Each structure stands twice: as structure tokens, then as C-alpha cells.
Coordinates of C-alpha atoms in Angstrom, one line a residue:
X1 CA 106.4 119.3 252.0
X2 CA 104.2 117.6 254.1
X3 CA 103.5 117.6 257.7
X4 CA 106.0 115.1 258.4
X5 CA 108.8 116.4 255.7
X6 CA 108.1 119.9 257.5
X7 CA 109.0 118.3 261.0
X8 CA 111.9 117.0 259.2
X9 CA 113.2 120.2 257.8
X10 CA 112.6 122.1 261.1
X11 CA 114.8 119.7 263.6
X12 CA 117.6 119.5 261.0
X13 CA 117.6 123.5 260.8
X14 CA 118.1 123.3 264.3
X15 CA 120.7 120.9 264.0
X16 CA 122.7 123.0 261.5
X17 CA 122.3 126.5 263.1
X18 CA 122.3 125.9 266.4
X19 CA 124.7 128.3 267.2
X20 CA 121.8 130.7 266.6
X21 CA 118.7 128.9 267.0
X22 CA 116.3 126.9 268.9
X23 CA 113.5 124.5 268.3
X24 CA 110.3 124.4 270.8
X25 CA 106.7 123.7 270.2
X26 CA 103.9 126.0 271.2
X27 CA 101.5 122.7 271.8
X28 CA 99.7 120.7 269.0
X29 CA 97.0 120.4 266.8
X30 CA 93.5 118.8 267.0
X31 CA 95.2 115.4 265.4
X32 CA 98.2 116.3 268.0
X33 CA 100.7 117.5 265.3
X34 CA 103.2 119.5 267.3
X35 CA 103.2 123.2 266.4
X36 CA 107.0 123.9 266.0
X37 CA 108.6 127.2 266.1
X38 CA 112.5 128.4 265.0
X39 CA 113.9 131.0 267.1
X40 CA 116.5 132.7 265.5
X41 CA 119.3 135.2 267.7
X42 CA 122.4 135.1 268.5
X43 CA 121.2 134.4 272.3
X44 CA 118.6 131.9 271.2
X45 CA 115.9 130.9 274.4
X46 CA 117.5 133.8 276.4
X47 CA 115.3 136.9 277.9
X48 CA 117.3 139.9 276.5
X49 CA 116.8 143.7 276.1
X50 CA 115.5 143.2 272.5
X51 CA 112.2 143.3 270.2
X52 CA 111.0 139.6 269.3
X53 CA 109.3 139.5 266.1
X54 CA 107.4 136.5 264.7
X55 CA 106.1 135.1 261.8
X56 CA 103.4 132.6 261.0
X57 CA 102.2 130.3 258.6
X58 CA 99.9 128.3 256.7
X59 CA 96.8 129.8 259.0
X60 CA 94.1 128.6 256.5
X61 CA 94.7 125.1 255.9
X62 CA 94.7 125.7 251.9
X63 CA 97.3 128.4 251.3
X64 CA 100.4 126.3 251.9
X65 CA 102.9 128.9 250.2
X66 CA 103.9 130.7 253.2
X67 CA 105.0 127.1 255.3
X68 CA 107.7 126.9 252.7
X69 CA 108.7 130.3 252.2
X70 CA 109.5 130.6 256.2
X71 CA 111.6 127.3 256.0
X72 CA 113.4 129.4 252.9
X73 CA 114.0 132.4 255.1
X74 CA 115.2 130.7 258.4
X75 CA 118.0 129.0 255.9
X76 CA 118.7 132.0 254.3
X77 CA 119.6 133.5 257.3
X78 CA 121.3 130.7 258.9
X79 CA 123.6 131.1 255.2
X80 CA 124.0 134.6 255.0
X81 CA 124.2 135.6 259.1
X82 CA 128.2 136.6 258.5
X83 CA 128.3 137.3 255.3
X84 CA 125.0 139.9 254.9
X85 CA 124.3 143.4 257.2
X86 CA 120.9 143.1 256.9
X87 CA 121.0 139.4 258.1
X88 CA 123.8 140.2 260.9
X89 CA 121.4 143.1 262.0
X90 CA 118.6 140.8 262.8
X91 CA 120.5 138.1 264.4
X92 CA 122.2 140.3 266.5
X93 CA 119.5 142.9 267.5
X94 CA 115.9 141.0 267.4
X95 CA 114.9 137.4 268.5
X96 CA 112.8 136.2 265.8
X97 CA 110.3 133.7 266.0
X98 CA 109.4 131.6 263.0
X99 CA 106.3 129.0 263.1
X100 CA 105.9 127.3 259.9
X101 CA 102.5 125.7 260.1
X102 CA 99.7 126.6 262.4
X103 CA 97.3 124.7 261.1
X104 CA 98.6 121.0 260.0
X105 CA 96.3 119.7 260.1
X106 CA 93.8 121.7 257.6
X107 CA 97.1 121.6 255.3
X108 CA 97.0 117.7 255.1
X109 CA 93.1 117.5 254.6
X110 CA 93.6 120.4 251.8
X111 CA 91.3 122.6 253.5
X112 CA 91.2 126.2 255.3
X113 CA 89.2 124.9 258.7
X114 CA 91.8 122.9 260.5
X115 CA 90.4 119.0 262.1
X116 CA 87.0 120.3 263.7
X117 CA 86.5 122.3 260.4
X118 CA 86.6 125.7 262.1
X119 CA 88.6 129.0 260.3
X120 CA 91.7 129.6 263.0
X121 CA 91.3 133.2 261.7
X122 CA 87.7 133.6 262.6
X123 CA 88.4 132.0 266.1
X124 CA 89.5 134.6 268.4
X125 CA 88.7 136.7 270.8
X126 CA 86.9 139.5 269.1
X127 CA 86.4 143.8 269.9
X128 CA 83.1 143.9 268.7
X129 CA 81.0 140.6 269.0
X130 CA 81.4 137.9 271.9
X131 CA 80.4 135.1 270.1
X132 CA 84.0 133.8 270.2
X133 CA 85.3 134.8 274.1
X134 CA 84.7 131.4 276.2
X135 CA 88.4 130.3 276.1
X136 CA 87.2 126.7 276.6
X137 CA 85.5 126.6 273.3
X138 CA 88.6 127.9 271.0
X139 CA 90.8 125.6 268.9
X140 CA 93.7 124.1 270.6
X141 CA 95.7 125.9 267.5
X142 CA 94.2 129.3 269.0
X143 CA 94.6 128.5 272.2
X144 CA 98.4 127.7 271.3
X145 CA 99.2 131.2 269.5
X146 CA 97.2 133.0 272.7
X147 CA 99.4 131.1 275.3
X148 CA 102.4 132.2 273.0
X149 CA 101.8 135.5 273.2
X150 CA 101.6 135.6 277.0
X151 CA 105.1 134.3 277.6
X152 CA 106.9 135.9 275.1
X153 CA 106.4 139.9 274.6
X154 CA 106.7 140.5 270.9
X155 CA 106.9 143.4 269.2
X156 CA 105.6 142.9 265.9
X157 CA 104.3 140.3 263.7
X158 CA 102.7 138.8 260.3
X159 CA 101.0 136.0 259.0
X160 CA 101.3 134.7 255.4
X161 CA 98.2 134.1 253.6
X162 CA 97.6 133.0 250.0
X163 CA 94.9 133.9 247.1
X164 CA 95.8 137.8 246.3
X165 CA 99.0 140.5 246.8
X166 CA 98.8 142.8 249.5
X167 CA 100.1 143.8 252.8
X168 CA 96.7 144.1 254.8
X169 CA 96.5 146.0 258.4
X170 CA 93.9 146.7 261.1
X171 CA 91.1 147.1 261.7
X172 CA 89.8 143.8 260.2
X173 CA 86.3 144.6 261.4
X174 CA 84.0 147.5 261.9
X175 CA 81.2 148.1 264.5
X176 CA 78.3 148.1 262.2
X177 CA 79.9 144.8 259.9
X178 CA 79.4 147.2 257.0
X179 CA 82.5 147.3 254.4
X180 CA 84.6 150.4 255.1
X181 CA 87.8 152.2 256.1
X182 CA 88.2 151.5 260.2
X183 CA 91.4 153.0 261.2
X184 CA 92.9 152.0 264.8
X185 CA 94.8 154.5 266.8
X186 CA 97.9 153.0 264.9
X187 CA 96.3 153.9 261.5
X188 CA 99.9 155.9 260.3
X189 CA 102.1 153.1 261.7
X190 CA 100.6 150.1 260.1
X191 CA 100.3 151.7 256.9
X192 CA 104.0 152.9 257.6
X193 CA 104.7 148.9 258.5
X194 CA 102.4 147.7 255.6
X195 CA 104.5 149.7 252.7
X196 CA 108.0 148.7 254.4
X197 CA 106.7 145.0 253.0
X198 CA 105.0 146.2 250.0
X199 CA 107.7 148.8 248.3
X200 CA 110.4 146.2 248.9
X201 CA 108.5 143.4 247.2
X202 CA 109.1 142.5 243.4
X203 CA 105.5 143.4 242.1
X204 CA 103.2 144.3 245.5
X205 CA 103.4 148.0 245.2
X206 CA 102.1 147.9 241.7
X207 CA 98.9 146.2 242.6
X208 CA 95.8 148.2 240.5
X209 CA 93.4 146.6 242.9
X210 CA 95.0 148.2 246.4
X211 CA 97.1 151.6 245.9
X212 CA 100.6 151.2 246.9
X213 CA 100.0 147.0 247.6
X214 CA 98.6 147.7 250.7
X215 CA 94.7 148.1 252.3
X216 CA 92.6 148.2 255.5
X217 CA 91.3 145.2 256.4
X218 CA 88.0 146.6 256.9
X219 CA 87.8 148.3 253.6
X220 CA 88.5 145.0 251.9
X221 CA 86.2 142.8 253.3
X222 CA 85.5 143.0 257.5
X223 CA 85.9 139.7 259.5
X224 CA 85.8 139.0 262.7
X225 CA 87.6 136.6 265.0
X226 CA 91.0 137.7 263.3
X227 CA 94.0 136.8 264.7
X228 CA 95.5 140.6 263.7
X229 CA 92.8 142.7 265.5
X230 CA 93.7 140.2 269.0
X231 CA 97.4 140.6 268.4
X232 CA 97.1 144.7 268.3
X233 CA 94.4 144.6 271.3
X234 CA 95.3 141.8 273.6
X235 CA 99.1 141.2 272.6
X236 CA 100.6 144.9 272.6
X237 CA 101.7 143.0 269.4
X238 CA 101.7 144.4 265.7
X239 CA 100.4 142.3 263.2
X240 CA 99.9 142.6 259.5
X241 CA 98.0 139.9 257.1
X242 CA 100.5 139.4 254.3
X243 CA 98.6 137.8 251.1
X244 CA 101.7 136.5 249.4
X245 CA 100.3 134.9 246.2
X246 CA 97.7 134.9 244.0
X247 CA 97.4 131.0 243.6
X248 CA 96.5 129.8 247.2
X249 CA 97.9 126.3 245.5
X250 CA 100.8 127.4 243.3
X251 CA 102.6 124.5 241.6
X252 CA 105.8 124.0 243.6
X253 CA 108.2 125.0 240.2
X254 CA 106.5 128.6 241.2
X255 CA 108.3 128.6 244.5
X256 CA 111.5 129.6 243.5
X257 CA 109.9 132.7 242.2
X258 CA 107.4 133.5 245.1
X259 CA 110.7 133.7 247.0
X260 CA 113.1 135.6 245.3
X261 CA 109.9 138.3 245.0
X262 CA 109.1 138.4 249.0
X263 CA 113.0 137.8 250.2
X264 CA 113.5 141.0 251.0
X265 CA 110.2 142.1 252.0
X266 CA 110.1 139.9 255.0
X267 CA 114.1 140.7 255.8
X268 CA 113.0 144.5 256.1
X269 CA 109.9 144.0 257.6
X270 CA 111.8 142.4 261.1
X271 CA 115.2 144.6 260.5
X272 CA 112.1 147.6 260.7
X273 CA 111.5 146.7 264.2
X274 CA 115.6 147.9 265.4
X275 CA 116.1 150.4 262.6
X276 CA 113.1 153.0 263.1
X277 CA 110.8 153.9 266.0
X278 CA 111.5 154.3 269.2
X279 CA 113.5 152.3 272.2
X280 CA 114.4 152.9 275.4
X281 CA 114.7 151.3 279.1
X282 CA 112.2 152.1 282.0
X283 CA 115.1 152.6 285.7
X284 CA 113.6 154.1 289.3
X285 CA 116.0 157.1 290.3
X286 CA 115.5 155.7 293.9
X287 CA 117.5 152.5 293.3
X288 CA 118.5 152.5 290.2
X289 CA 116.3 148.8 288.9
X290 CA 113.8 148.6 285.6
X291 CA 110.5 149.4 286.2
X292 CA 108.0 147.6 284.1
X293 CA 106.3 150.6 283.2
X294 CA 103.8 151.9 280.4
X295 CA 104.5 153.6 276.8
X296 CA 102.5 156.1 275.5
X297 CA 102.4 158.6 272.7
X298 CA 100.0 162.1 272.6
X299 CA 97.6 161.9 270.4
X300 CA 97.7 157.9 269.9
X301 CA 95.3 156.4 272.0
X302 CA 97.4 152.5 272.2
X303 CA 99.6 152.0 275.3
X304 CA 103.0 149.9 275.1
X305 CA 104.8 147.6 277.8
X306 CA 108.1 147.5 278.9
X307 CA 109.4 143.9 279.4
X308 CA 109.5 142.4 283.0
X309 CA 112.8 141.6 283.0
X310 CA 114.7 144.5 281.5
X311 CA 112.0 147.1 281.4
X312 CA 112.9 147.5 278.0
X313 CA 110.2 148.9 275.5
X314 CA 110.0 149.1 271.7
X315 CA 107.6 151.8 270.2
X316 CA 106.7 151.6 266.5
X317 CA 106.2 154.9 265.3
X318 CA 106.3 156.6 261.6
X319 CA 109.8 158.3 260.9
X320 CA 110.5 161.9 260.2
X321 CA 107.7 163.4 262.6
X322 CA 107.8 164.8 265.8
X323 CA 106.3 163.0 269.3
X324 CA 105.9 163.4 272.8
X325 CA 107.0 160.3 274.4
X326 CA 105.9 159.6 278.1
X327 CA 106.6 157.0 280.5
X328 CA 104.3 156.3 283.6
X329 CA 104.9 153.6 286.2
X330 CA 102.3 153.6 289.4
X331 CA 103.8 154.9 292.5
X332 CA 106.2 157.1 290.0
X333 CA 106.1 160.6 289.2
X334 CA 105.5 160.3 285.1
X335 CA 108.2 161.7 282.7
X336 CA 107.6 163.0 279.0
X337 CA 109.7 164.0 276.5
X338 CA 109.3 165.6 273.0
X339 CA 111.6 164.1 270.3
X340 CA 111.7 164.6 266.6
X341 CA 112.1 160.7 265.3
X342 CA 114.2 161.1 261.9
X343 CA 114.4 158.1 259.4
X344 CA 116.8 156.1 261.9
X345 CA 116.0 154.5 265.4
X346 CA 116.0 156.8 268.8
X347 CA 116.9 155.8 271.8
X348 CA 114.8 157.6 275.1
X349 CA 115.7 156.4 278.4
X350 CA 113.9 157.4 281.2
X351 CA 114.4 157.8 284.9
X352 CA 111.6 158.2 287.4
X353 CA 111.9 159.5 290.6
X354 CA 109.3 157.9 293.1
X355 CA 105.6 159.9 293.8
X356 CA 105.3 161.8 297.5
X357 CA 102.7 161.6 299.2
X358 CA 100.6 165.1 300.7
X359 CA 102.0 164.6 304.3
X360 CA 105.9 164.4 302.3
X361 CA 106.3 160.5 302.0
X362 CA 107.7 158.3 299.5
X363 CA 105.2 156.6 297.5
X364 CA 105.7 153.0 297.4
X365 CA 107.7 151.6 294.6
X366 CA 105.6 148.4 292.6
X367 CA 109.2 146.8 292.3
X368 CA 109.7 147.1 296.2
X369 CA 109.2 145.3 299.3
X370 CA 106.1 145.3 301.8
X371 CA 109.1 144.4 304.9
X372 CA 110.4 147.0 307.0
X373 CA 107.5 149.1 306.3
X374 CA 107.1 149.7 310.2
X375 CA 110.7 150.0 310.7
X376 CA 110.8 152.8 307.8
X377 CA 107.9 155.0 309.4
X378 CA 109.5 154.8 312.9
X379 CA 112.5 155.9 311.3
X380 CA 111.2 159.1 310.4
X381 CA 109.3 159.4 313.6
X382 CA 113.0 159.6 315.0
X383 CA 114.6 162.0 312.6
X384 CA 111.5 164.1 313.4
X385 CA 112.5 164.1 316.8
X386 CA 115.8 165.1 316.7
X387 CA 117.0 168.8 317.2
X388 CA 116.3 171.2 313.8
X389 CA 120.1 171.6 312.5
X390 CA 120.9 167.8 312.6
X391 CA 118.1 167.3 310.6
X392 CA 118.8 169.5 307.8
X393 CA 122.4 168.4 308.0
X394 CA 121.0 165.3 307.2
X395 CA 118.7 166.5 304.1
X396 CA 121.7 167.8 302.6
X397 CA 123.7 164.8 302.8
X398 CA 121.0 162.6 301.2
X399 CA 120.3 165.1 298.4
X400 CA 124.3 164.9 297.7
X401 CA 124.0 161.1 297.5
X402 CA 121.0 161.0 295.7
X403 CA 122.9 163.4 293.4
X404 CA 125.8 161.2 292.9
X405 CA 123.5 158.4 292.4
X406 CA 122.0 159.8 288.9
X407 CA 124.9 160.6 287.7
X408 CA 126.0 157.1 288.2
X409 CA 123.0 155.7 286.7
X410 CA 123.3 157.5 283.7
X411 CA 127.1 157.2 283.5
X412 CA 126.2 153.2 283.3
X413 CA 123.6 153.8 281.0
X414 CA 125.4 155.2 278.3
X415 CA 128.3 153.2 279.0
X416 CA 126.2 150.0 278.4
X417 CA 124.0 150.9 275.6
X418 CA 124.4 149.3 272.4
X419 CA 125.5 152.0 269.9
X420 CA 122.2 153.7 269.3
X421 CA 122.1 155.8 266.8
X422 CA 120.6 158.5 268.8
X423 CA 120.3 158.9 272.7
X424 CA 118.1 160.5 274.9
X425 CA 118.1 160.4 278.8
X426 CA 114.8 161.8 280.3

């Protein structure tokens, strides 16, 4: 297709399926070719308690393969959304995000730099070398995908690239450039991720170049710049580098093939994010609201955020080990809990009760309100003042409420969750 056909095949999706779908643009190119995205859900443009996934295409200008096989999948699904589980799954359970072309304009030219001549996958910020940090001299394609990525809070994510077959991970670069394994604290997950892709593919797994069809960026061949690295580090965002054909330029009689043999791969891959790892929702004990909080895991040094809205949070993690979850919010009293995650998703809810203070006072919550901060202190100036038993006849009132109030919270909880397949209420 070209650009123009693409454009053309993208707003006619959404005209089709827009009972679950929306088209937006995340800006334009150098040439000012609009940078369209598909979201897929059954609540399309609205903020829910979910994992976003998204995929994204055509990053080198010359590997063209994977701008049609993502038009391919968003009408598969739009086909098979009643009729297959796998398909209902994802519809129902993860917004996902599907951006065709990033750079149209290096497609049209038939070259990997996009307009200016600059490699999109060698242009972002980068962990080891600053040549690349002043934000004003990035391509408007990177600075489209960095803007993405701070309004919407994906989960996960992979971009299809062209010339070999494997499902590559992080790190993409090492500290001395030299060519060797660099593992990132999420060495076991993205290999876990990696083979989800590669075992379900027609012929991936059986590569005799990478064992199991899947490799270490950095033991290939390090770059730098990478958009993977940037997603992991400055998203909280997942990202493999999926090399879906030999032929960067495959005749298009090919495509039907290259489909059929990465169909299910890229199904699994976003049904991963709601059938394994862990999930859960961040609520104060004091008043019951989500606390944007932080995820972390002992013994992985990689911190994940709950959503603004819903406090919800969405923890890859490799199946059938054990972990101690913790969930830490400032002006909270921290929780952990220790979990054995089997081959299905968990769900961990957790409750925090607000921090005291030395002198016995409540700790500020982030999510609450500077007024009545006077009126609060001389309040307990007051009670202080009043005679010994009233006072303590007091305590024991609000510890009953504050009772009755957990139980509530946790009654609604479990009344509103969405049939996980396991719960846990810390």
C-alpha cells in the first residue's frame, strides 16, 4: 500500500468497527504525513481499569512488512471479536493501540532514515551516551511516539522490523559498546515475553542462528538511541523488537504467508498482558479513593505505576514462581505481600492506611487537600482538652467506624472485580 492507500484502509477500518474502535493521529511526519493510530476495545477513547498495549510499524523506512500485517490484524479482530476467545479476551480486557507506519515518509522514499535521513531507532533518548537528549533536536516522528507515551500508560509493546526472525529484548546497548549479553532487571520477563511470540510463531523458534527465536539485543549487535531501551526506562513500558521477515522487501504474493506464520504470535503476545502476571488496584483505608502509587518486586530493581485515574497497575512477571509484591504510596505506610504467581493471572489489591507522624498525627494523604489544615489541628487541640474518659469514648467510636469502613471497602472490592482468576486483598 502506499502512504495514501494506508490512510485509506485505516479511516475505513474505523468506519466499519466502530463499535470497537477509534482513529486519532499522534502528529505527523517531516513531509506532514499524519501518524494514525487504531485503538481497538470495547470502550474505545475511554480511561479504564485496563493494560493498553501497542504496536508499531514500519520504523525503518525500508522494511514495509509489518504496516500491512498490523492492518491484517486490526481486521482480523474486527472479524473474529464474537466469534473467537482469544479475540473476545483482548477486546474486552486490554485497549490496544495499533500505529501502522511511523515513518511514512522513509517508506515512500524506500529508505530506513525517514525525510531528514536520520534512523528513528537511533534517535532517542539514550542510558548510556547523551548525544541524543536535547528534545529540540529529535525527529518530529520521535517526538510523536515520546508525547504518546506520556498520555497514554501502556503496559507493553513491540515494533515490527524486517531483514531476519527473532523476537529481540533489552538491553540494546552496553556500557562499554562492546557486543555482549546486557541483561536489564527484567532479564527473566522479557525472555518470558520474547518466547510467548516466538513459540507460537510458524518457524521463529526453530531459528539455528538465535536459540529458541529469541536474543538480547546487546548480544546481537548493541545500538544505541533505540526506541526499546527508552520505552523500558522512560515509559514504564515493555517493549520487544520483533524481526518478522527475512526479506526487508518481500514480494507482496509472500504476504499472505508472513501472516498466517505471525497471526497468532501477535494475538498471544497482547492476550499475555491479562492472562499472566500480576494486577491489582492501589485504595487509601482512610477514605477509601485510588492512590497512584508505586509497584515493586524484591529482587527486581524496575518500579511500576499505577494509573492516575483508577490506580490500577499491571505487573509483568514470569509464571509459576514465587514473589513479594509491595505497594508504596508517599504519606502511606507501605504494604507487601508474598504470592506464588501460577501459570494464570493474580489479582493483589492493596489497602494502605495513612503514615503517623512521631508526635501521633496523620501523615498527609498526596490525593488530599491542603484546606482545613488549620481547622484539623485545632480540632485536636480541642479533643485534647476535653476530660480523659470522653476522649477515649471517642477513640473507640472511630476505631469502630474505621472498622466498618474496611470491611466495606473490601466488600465493594470484590463485588466489583472482574472475575479474576485469583484474588488477593493486602
Amino acid at each position: 500500500m502506499t502512504n495514501s492507500e494506508l490512510e485509506k484502509a485505516v479511516k475505513e477500518f474505523g468506519q466499519r468497527c466502530s463499535h470497537i474502535s477509534r482513529i486519532y493521529s499522534i502528529g505527523t511526519s517531516v513531509k506532514g504525513v499524519p501518524l494514525w493510530v487504531i485503538e481497538i476495545s470495547d470502550k474505545p477513547g475511554e480511561e479504564e481499569p485496563e493494560p493498553a498495549f501497542k504496536f508499531v510499524g514500519n520504523v525503518h523506512g525500508d522494511e514495509p512488512v509489518g504496516r500491512e500485517l498490523l492492518i491484517l490484524l486490526a481486521n482480523w479482530i474486527c472479524d473474529n471479536y464474537m466469534r473467537d476467545p482469544l479475540v473476545k479476551l483482548i477486546v474486552e480486557n486490554v485497549h490496544l493501540h495499533i500505529l501502522p507506519s511511523m515513518n511514512p515518509d522513509g517508506f515512500s522514499l524506500r529508505r530506513r532514515g525517514n525525510a531528514n535521513g536520520i534512523d528513528l531507532n537511533r534517535d532517542f533518548p539514550d542510558q548510556f551516551f547523551p548525544w541524543n537528549d536535547y528534545e529540540d533536536a529529535r525527529q518530529p516522528e520521535t517526538k510523536a511516539i515520546m508525547s504518546w507515551l506520556r498520555e497514554i500508560h501502556f503496559t507493553a509493546s513491540a515494533s515490527l522490523h524486517g531483514g531476519a526472525l527473532v523476537a529481540n529484548y533489552p538491553w540494546d546497548g552496553t556500557q562499554d559498546k562492546r557486543r555482549n549479553y546486557y541483561a536489564c532487571p527484567d532479564d527473566g520477563t522479557f525472555r518470558f515475553l520474547a518466547s510467548v511470540y516466538s513459540q507460537s510463531h510458524y518457524n521463529m523458534s526453530l531459528s539455528k542462528e538465535f536459540k529458541g527465536g529469541i536474543t538480547n539485543g546487546a548480544s546481537w549487535y548493541p545500538i544505541y538511541g533505540g526506541m526499546q531501551d527508552w520505552n523500558y526506562i522512560y515509559g514504564g513500558c515493555f517493549e520487544l523488537t520483533l524481526e518478522i521477515s527475512d526479506n526487508k522487501w518481500p514480494n507482496a504474493k509472500e504476504l499472505p504467508t508472513i501472516w498466517e506464520y505471525n497471526k497468532i504470535s501477535m494475538l498471544n503476545l497482547v492476550a499475555s498482558l491479562v492472562k499472566t502476571g500480576v494486577h491489582g488496584r492501589v485504595f487509601s483505608s482512610d477514605r477509601g479513593r485510588p492512590l497512584p502509587g508505586s509497584i515493586t518486586i524484591k529482587g527486581i530493581n524496575y518500579t511500576v505505576k499505577a494509573g492516575m485515574a483508577f490506580a490500577d497497575y499491571h505487573r509483568i512477571l514470569v509464571p509459576v514462581e514465587r514473589y513479594e509484591v509491595m505497594a508504596a504510596v508517599p504519606g502511606y505506610k507501605s504494604k507487601a505481600t508474598s504470592i506464588w504467581l501460577g501459570e494464570e493471572a493474580m489479582t493483589v489489591d492493596f489497602i494502605l492506611d495513612p503514615g503517623v507522624t512521631s508526635e501521633g498525627t496523620l501523615l498527609q494523604s498526596i490525593c488530599g487537600c491542603n484546606c482545613g489544615h488549620k481547622s484539623r489541628h485545632l480540632l485536636v487541640d480541642y479533643f485534647w482538652g476535653i476530660h480523659f474518659e470522653v476522649y477515649l469514648v471517642l477513640i473507640v467510636v472511630l476505631a469502630f467506624l474505621c472498622f466498618l469502613l474496611r470491611r466495606r471497602i473490601k466488600f465493594n472490592l470484590l463485588k466489583h472485580r472482574q472475575s479474576p482468576k485469583r484474588s488477593v486483598m493486602v
